Amino acid sequence: MQGNNERLKAEITMALHEVKDPEIPSVSVVELGMLHDIVINVQNIHIKMLPTFVGCPALDIISRDIKKAITEKIAWVQEVDITFVFDESWTTERISEEGRQKLKEYGIAPPPLKYKESDPWHVDCPYCGSTYTTMENIFGPAACRSILYCRSCKNPFEAMKPVSSL
Amino acid sequence: MIVKSAEELQQLPEYKEVLLDLLLQLGDDDFILSFRGSEWLGLCPHIEEDVAYSSITQNTMGHATMYYKLIEEIGEGSADELAHARTEGQRKNAIILEEANGEGSYLDEPKYDWAFAVVRNYLYEVAKKIRLDSLKQSSYVPLANVARSVSREQYYHIKHWEIWFKQLLTSTPEARGKMETQIERIWKDFGGVLSLGPNADKMKDLQLIAGEKELSEKWLAMIESAFEEVGLQLPTSNPGLEAGNGREGTHTEHLTTALATLSEVYNMDRAAAW
């Protein structure tokens, strides 16, 4: 039975790979590390998600998209409940290697690894890989992103703002 | 004592009542200050500041929503009602946070004061950080969890206002003069932010948050070291409560007009589905 449960969870996780962040459409919510837990009760499932930034306006859209993806792709599911929980804090460390790669392809530099509060940032240009970059504005077009500039290839770019649990 | 969830509160009516008071104070402070922040949109000193301040404002509104959702979980109203439908007397924000940004309105000749915005935001973010650090150990676990999430974002807010605060105080004599005027003005009412209201002692006894005195001292120590860096003396008196204590439901005309503006659409049709 345990093995069966794991198989069903894997099936759901697979479907969640289709749900993208509306503000970064190349990366799925799973790759972003937003999936916290899946609880299966026969035909009803409860998906617990971790919000990235708490005031992120995309959360409602993500919730709607998850519901749609599960309803369309998984026939045995009758009811989907989606909640955003705070038992654990989302951090940028939760973004998977695949997710980091896809952010880069989209022109967003992934956050520095093992970031601690007050560490200096070292963000490489997602286009040319140069380390010769400057911070233009820590606050960018979305709560999770900052605006930087590459002095080598002269491109402005965005970077995922590092957040660590304190 | 540790309270792990909203369900456990049913057996603890007094704890619940004190918790509700604290959650309203936390939510209302963030809510009204982020409303004031939203009025600055498009009017900041430069465009990058518009981006930064509106991002901070969006986060802060998100923090208010989190506290209102905690209230929703304990069965004391919905987040929308709490934000829009309560009267002035039911609000618990500090009075200095409701004060208008300056003369005029953003619709017609706003003569907002940037020094007021910088000083108010910086002093508030320091107080908020000290509260959050204490709330991470709160006996109400859902609140401690929210405090941890809010802290990750608030770290960037405090840094932002700290830069403005220190730079304006070390630039031209005109800038310094304006900043000093605002510090003096805000100090007279900042006691309202440091107050935890009539239930302060109970909040401490129930280990919801540290005592008012301890939190105020920590705030003062952080402010003192920031002042020292820019060669400022701390005012001789403690932060005051000149206009009254918002925690007790006392408010000013500024809150009345703010609520009328921010609830205008909500009040057109309270039953509408969005």
XYZ file of C-alpha atoms in Angstrom:
440
model
C 0.000 0.000 0.000
C 2.875 2.311 0.918
C 4.457 1.673 -2.472
C 1.189 2.472 -4.172
C 0.912 5.768 -2.302
C 4.408 6.744 -3.427
C 3.502 5.883 -7.008
C 0.388 8.101 -6.871
C 2.391 10.960 -5.375
C 4.926 10.641 -8.176
C 2.076 10.795 -10.682
C 0.758 13.990 -9.111
C 4.232 15.528 -8.930
C 4.621 14.763 -12.611
C 1.410 16.654 -13.396
C 2.614 19.578 -11.268
C 5.668 19.874 -13.502
C 3.217 21.299 -16.060
C 2.304 24.183 -13.750
C 4.594 27.116 -14.382
C 5.200 30.285 -12.434
C 3.110 32.856 -14.381
C 5.897 35.394 -13.983
C 8.664 32.981 -15.051
C 6.923 30.683 -17.550
C 9.959 28.487 -18.164
C 10.106 27.116 -14.626
C 7.616 24.807 -12.933
C 6.411 25.172 -9.354
C 8.119 21.877 -8.550
C 11.465 23.081 -9.892
C 11.044 26.263 -7.846
C 10.767 24.102 -4.739
C 7.246 25.265 -3.882
C 5.776 21.778 -3.377
C 5.684 20.949 0.330
C 3.501 17.870 0.673
C 0.821 15.782 -0.986
C -1.750 14.043 1.177
C -3.863 11.377 -0.529
C -7.149 10.232 0.944
C -8.579 7.681 -1.477
C -9.803 9.914 -4.342
C -9.299 13.252 -2.609
C -5.954 14.943 -2.545
C -4.588 17.839 -0.547
C -1.599 19.657 -2.015
C 0.402 21.815 0.370
C 2.500 24.514 -1.240
C 5.076 26.928 0.138
C 4.611 30.522 -1.054
C 7.761 32.165 -2.368
C 7.157 35.756 -1.331
C 4.129 36.048 0.947
C 2.531 38.942 -0.925
C 3.119 37.428 -4.346
C 0.039 38.140 -6.508
C 0.786 35.049 -8.609
C -0.222 32.662 -5.808
C -3.919 32.672 -6.707
C -3.093 31.972 -10.352
C -0.736 29.157 -9.371
C -3.426 27.631 -7.199
C -5.945 27.780 -10.054
C -3.443 26.272 -12.505
C -2.652 23.395 -10.162
C -6.325 22.557 -9.848
C -6.700 22.622 -13.620
C -3.616 20.461 -14.261
C -4.687 17.804 -11.762
C -8.298 17.696 -12.957
C -7.259 17.372 -16.584
C -4.412 14.910 -16.193
C -5.341 12.583 -13.376
C -8.600 10.746 -13.846
C -8.839 9.057 -10.432
C -8.764 12.304 -8.482
C -12.163 13.607 -7.406
C -11.335 16.573 -5.244
C -8.248 18.757 -5.074
C -7.566 20.989 -2.123
C -4.670 23.425 -2.415
C -3.321 25.394 0.517
C -0.285 27.590 1.030
C 1.386 26.678 4.301
C 4.025 28.291 6.483
C 5.214 25.285 8.517
C 8.427 25.597 6.634
C 9.845 28.698 4.945
C 10.572 28.664 1.249
C 14.163 29.615 0.512
C 16.019 30.039 -2.757
C 18.041 26.913 -1.822
C 14.928 24.899 -2.678
C 15.193 25.663 -6.395
C 16.379 22.505 -8.178
C 19.435 22.304 -10.429
C 17.089 21.974 -13.406
C 15.172 25.008 -12.204
C 18.373 27.048 -11.904
C 19.315 26.103 -15.448
C 15.892 27.092 -16.809
C 15.974 30.434 -15.001
C 19.256 31.178 -16.748
C 17.817 30.258 -20.145
C 14.987 32.690 -19.456
C 17.527 35.440 -18.754
C 17.223 35.407 -14.977
C 20.363 34.703 -12.983
C 19.731 31.986 -10.383
C 20.295 32.956 -6.736
C 23.700 32.352 -5.156
C 23.988 28.943 -3.473
C 24.325 28.663 0.310
C 23.456 32.324 0.753
C 23.470 33.730 4.292
C 21.966 37.041 5.349
C 24.471 39.904 4.855
C 26.756 37.838 2.578
C 27.833 39.880 -0.445
C 26.157 38.819 -3.670
C 28.138 37.337 -6.516
C 25.799 37.113 -9.485
C 27.119 36.076 -12.873
C 25.559 37.374 -16.073
C 23.060 34.781 -17.384
C 23.947 35.721 -20.980
C 27.753 35.794 -21.133
C 28.696 34.320 -17.760
C 30.808 37.328 -16.769
C 31.300 38.109 -13.086
C 31.672 41.809 -13.939
C 28.139 42.823 -12.987
C 26.596 45.618 -10.937
C 23.394 45.871 -8.911
C 20.995 48.435 -10.323
C 18.054 47.843 -8.005
C 17.591 45.148 -5.382
C 13.846 45.482 -6.018
C 12.769 44.408 -9.482
C 9.577 43.943 -11.510
C 8.434 41.085 -9.263
C 8.875 40.572 -5.527
C 11.344 37.741 -6.131
C 13.641 39.496 -8.580
C 16.334 42.189 -8.663
C 17.712 44.237 -11.570
C 21.397 44.007 -12.478
C 23.646 45.142 -15.302
C 26.472 43.286 -17.028
C 29.496 45.485 -17.665
C 30.967 42.903 -20.040
C 28.197 42.266 -22.553
C 26.321 45.491 -21.659
C 23.023 43.747 -21.034
C 20.665 44.544 -18.236
C 19.359 41.368 -16.598
C 17.325 40.150 -13.662
C 18.415 37.903 -10.829
C 16.433 35.869 -8.351
C 16.701 37.624 -5.000
C 18.328 35.269 -2.487
C 16.272 34.500 0.613
C 17.509 32.298 3.411
C 15.743 31.059 6.500
C 16.997 32.958 9.501
C 2.880 26.942 27.035
C 2.837 26.118 23.343
C -0.276 26.390 21.181
C 0.198 24.523 17.939
C -2.963 25.341 16.021
C -6.132 27.392 15.854
C -8.197 24.346 17.011
C -6.414 24.266 20.367
C -7.596 27.824 21.051
C -11.189 26.741 21.626
C -10.241 25.709 25.153
C -8.278 28.904 25.813
C -10.665 31.883 25.560
C -8.410 34.378 27.354
C -5.351 33.412 25.330
C -7.400 33.746 22.172
C -8.619 37.219 23.073
C -5.086 38.492 23.754
C -3.753 36.819 20.616
C -6.474 38.493 18.542
C -5.481 41.910 19.917
C -1.828 41.292 18.995
C -2.664 40.022 15.492
C -4.818 43.084 14.825
C -1.998 45.405 15.912
C 0.520 43.619 13.684
C -1.815 43.448 10.697
C -3.152 46.987 11.023
C 0.330 48.553 11.292
C 1.492 46.863 8.080
C -1.818 47.494 6.357
C -2.048 51.244 6.846
C 1.637 51.893 6.234
C 1.525 49.961 2.973
C -1.535 52.001 1.962
C 0.477 55.168 2.564
C 3.315 53.609 0.559
C 0.985 52.861 -2.352
C 0.056 56.555 -2.543
C 3.692 57.335 -3.343
C 3.612 55.287 -6.555
C 4.808 57.438 -9.449
C 5.852 60.271 -7.149
C 9.156 58.994 -5.744
C 12.386 60.957 -6.266
C 13.398 58.714 -9.183
C 12.066 55.782 -11.156
C 14.190 53.070 -9.514
C 12.829 54.238 -6.181
C 9.298 53.892 -7.516
C 10.065 50.263 -8.370
C 11.695 49.606 -5.009
C 9.126 51.358 -2.821
C 6.175 49.756 -4.602
C 7.805 46.337 -4.259
C 8.287 46.916 -0.526
C 4.704 48.137 -0.287
C 3.421 45.039 -2.061
C 5.368 42.789 0.323
C 4.134 44.732 3.337
C 0.521 44.445 2.196
C 1.217 40.699 1.889
C 2.399 40.666 5.502
C -0.810 42.364 6.656
C -2.782 39.727 4.735
C -0.888 36.965 6.563
C -1.877 38.348 9.950
C -5.492 38.794 8.811
C -5.490 35.192 7.587
C -4.314 34.022 11.000
C -7.329 35.891 12.418
C -9.536 34.208 9.829
C -8.240 30.818 11.000
C -9.284 31.521 14.566
C -12.780 32.403 13.357
C -12.748 36.153 13.928
C -13.672 37.470 10.469
C -12.373 37.238 6.925
C -9.257 38.983 5.635
C -11.313 41.159 3.273
C -13.705 42.285 5.998
C -10.864 42.958 8.390
C -9.106 45.126 5.827
C -12.110 47.009 4.492
C -15.139 46.816 6.729
C -13.907 47.778 10.181
C -14.535 51.285 11.530
C -11.761 53.577 12.789
C -12.514 52.652 16.389
C -11.897 48.987 15.615
C -8.434 49.636 14.150
C -5.344 49.143 16.252
C -2.545 50.619 14.158
C -0.202 53.218 15.633
C -1.363 56.760 14.867
C 1.931 57.895 13.316
C 1.518 55.227 10.617
C -1.865 56.539 9.480
C -0.690 60.104 9.042
C -0.943 61.407 5.454
C 2.238 61.595 3.363
C 2.012 65.367 3.199
C -0.203 68.099 1.858
C -2.555 67.507 -1.056
C -3.529 64.157 -2.543
C -1.999 61.971 -5.214
C -4.926 62.836 -7.475
C -4.339 66.557 -7.263
C -1.034 68.276 -6.509
C 0.561 65.917 -4.046
C 3.117 67.791 -1.955
C 4.408 64.760 -0.183
C 7.423 64.893 2.059
C 10.171 62.411 1.199
C 12.039 63.008 4.461
C 8.844 62.075 6.337
C 8.559 58.863 4.280
C 12.194 57.892 4.867
C 12.224 58.576 8.611
C 8.828 56.981 9.256
C 9.680 53.875 7.242
C 13.143 53.446 8.722
C 12.054 53.843 12.349
C 9.114 51.523 11.702
C 11.127 48.804 9.943
C 13.583 48.690 12.862
C 10.658 48.284 15.285
C 9.146 45.636 13.008
C 12.389 43.667 12.878
C 12.648 43.628 16.660
C 9.053 42.468 16.963
C 9.572 39.739 14.342
C 12.707 38.446 16.067
C 10.637 38.035 19.213
C 7.605 36.583 17.390
C 9.742 33.776 15.971
C 9.687 32.382 19.533
C 5.972 33.068 20.049
C 3.991 30.462 22.000
C 1.440 30.535 19.155
C 3.216 28.373 16.591
C 1.302 29.537 13.460
C 2.354 33.114 14.315
C 5.995 32.080 14.807
C 5.914 30.402 11.370
C 4.498 33.502 9.698
C 7.099 35.673 11.454
C 9.867 33.563 9.947
C 8.490 33.984 6.427
C 7.951 37.720 6.856
C 11.490 38.178 8.217
C 13.139 36.857 5.076
C 11.566 39.674 3.078
C 11.748 42.359 5.717
C 15.531 42.060 5.749
C 15.591 43.823 2.365
C 13.158 46.523 3.480
C 15.168 47.591 6.470
C 18.353 47.714 4.369
C 16.623 49.898 1.818
C 15.408 52.509 4.288
C 18.649 52.427 6.207
C 20.531 53.512 3.067
C 18.155 56.426 2.453
C 18.211 57.406 6.102
C 21.995 57.507 6.401
C 22.617 59.043 2.988
C 20.178 61.918 3.397
C 21.546 62.697 6.829
C 25.087 62.887 5.467
C 24.370 64.836 2.264
C 23.516 68.553 1.972
C 22.616 70.803 4.915
C 19.147 71.182 3.383
C 18.568 67.409 3.350
C 19.889 67.037 6.867
C 17.680 69.864 8.088
C 14.575 68.262 6.574
C 15.461 64.895 8.069
C 16.029 66.377 11.524
C 12.683 68.178 11.390
C 10.929 64.899 10.573
C 12.778 62.927 13.241
C 11.640 65.448 15.822
C 8.064 65.328 14.562
C 7.798 61.524 14.291
C 9.474 60.995 17.672
C 6.524 62.720 19.365
C 4.185 59.939 18.268
C 6.453 56.959 17.742
C 5.560 55.661 21.194
C 2.412 54.392 19.496
C 4.411 51.902 17.432
C 6.346 50.710 20.487
C 3.153 50.275 22.523
C 1.429 46.898 22.696
C -1.724 48.424 24.134
C -3.773 47.539 27.219
C -3.005 43.802 26.896
C 0.790 44.231 26.790
C 1.459 42.461 30.090
C -0.815 39.562 29.210
C 0.913 39.158 25.840
C 4.202 38.824 27.673
C 2.843 36.453 30.334
C 1.357 34.190 27.659
C 4.682 34.345 25.797
C 3.042 35.583 22.646
C 5.706 38.284 22.319
C 8.386 39.807 24.574
C 7.531 42.653 26.963
C 7.001 46.199 25.759
C 9.956 47.480 27.781
C 12.396 44.911 26.416
C 11.305 45.530 22.821
C 11.496 49.319 23.219
C 14.987 49.124 24.694
C 16.203 46.985 21.818
C 14.662 49.425 19.359
C 16.290 52.384 21.052
C 19.696 50.660 21.055
C 19.514 50.002 17.302
C 18.333 53.530 16.570
C 21.043 54.988 18.778
C 23.795 53.204 16.867
C 22.338 54.369 13.523
C 22.136 57.943 14.872
C 25.738 57.774 16.077
C 26.956 56.838 12.621
C 25.514 60.038 11.190
C 26.429 62.221 14.147
C 22.935 62.653 15.555
C 21.969 62.869 19.201
C 18.990 60.878 20.409
C 16.122 63.152 21.480
C 16.199 63.659 25.236
C 12.711 62.303 25.859
C 11.369 58.849 25.068
C 9.197 58.475 21.938
C 5.799 59.963 22.803
C 2.090 59.391 22.354
C 1.044 62.951 21.659
C -1.956 62.168 19.452
C -3.058 59.224 21.620
C -2.633 55.449 21.483
C -3.970 53.743 18.346
C -3.809 50.374 20.125
C -6.791 51.579 22.177
C -8.788 52.534 19.094
C -7.945 56.242 19.191
C -7.372 57.632 15.703
C -7.297 60.822 13.654
C -9.005 62.322 10.635
C -6.130 60.935 8.548
C -7.345 57.385 9.121
C -10.955 58.324 8.334
C -10.041 59.651 4.887
C -7.613 56.779 4.236
C -10.309 54.185 4.978
C -12.854 55.991 2.804
C -10.389 55.912 -0.106
C -9.134 52.368 0.227
C -12.579 50.880 0.803
C -14.359 52.898 -1.861
C -14.750 50.050 -4.341
C -15.427 47.455 -1.637
C -18.233 49.606 -0.247
C -19.945 49.974 -3.626
C -21.055 46.370 -3.365
C -19.922 44.435 -0.351
C -21.419 41.184 -1.618
C -19.761 41.255 -5.045
C -17.626 38.273 -6.004
C -14.208 39.174 -7.424
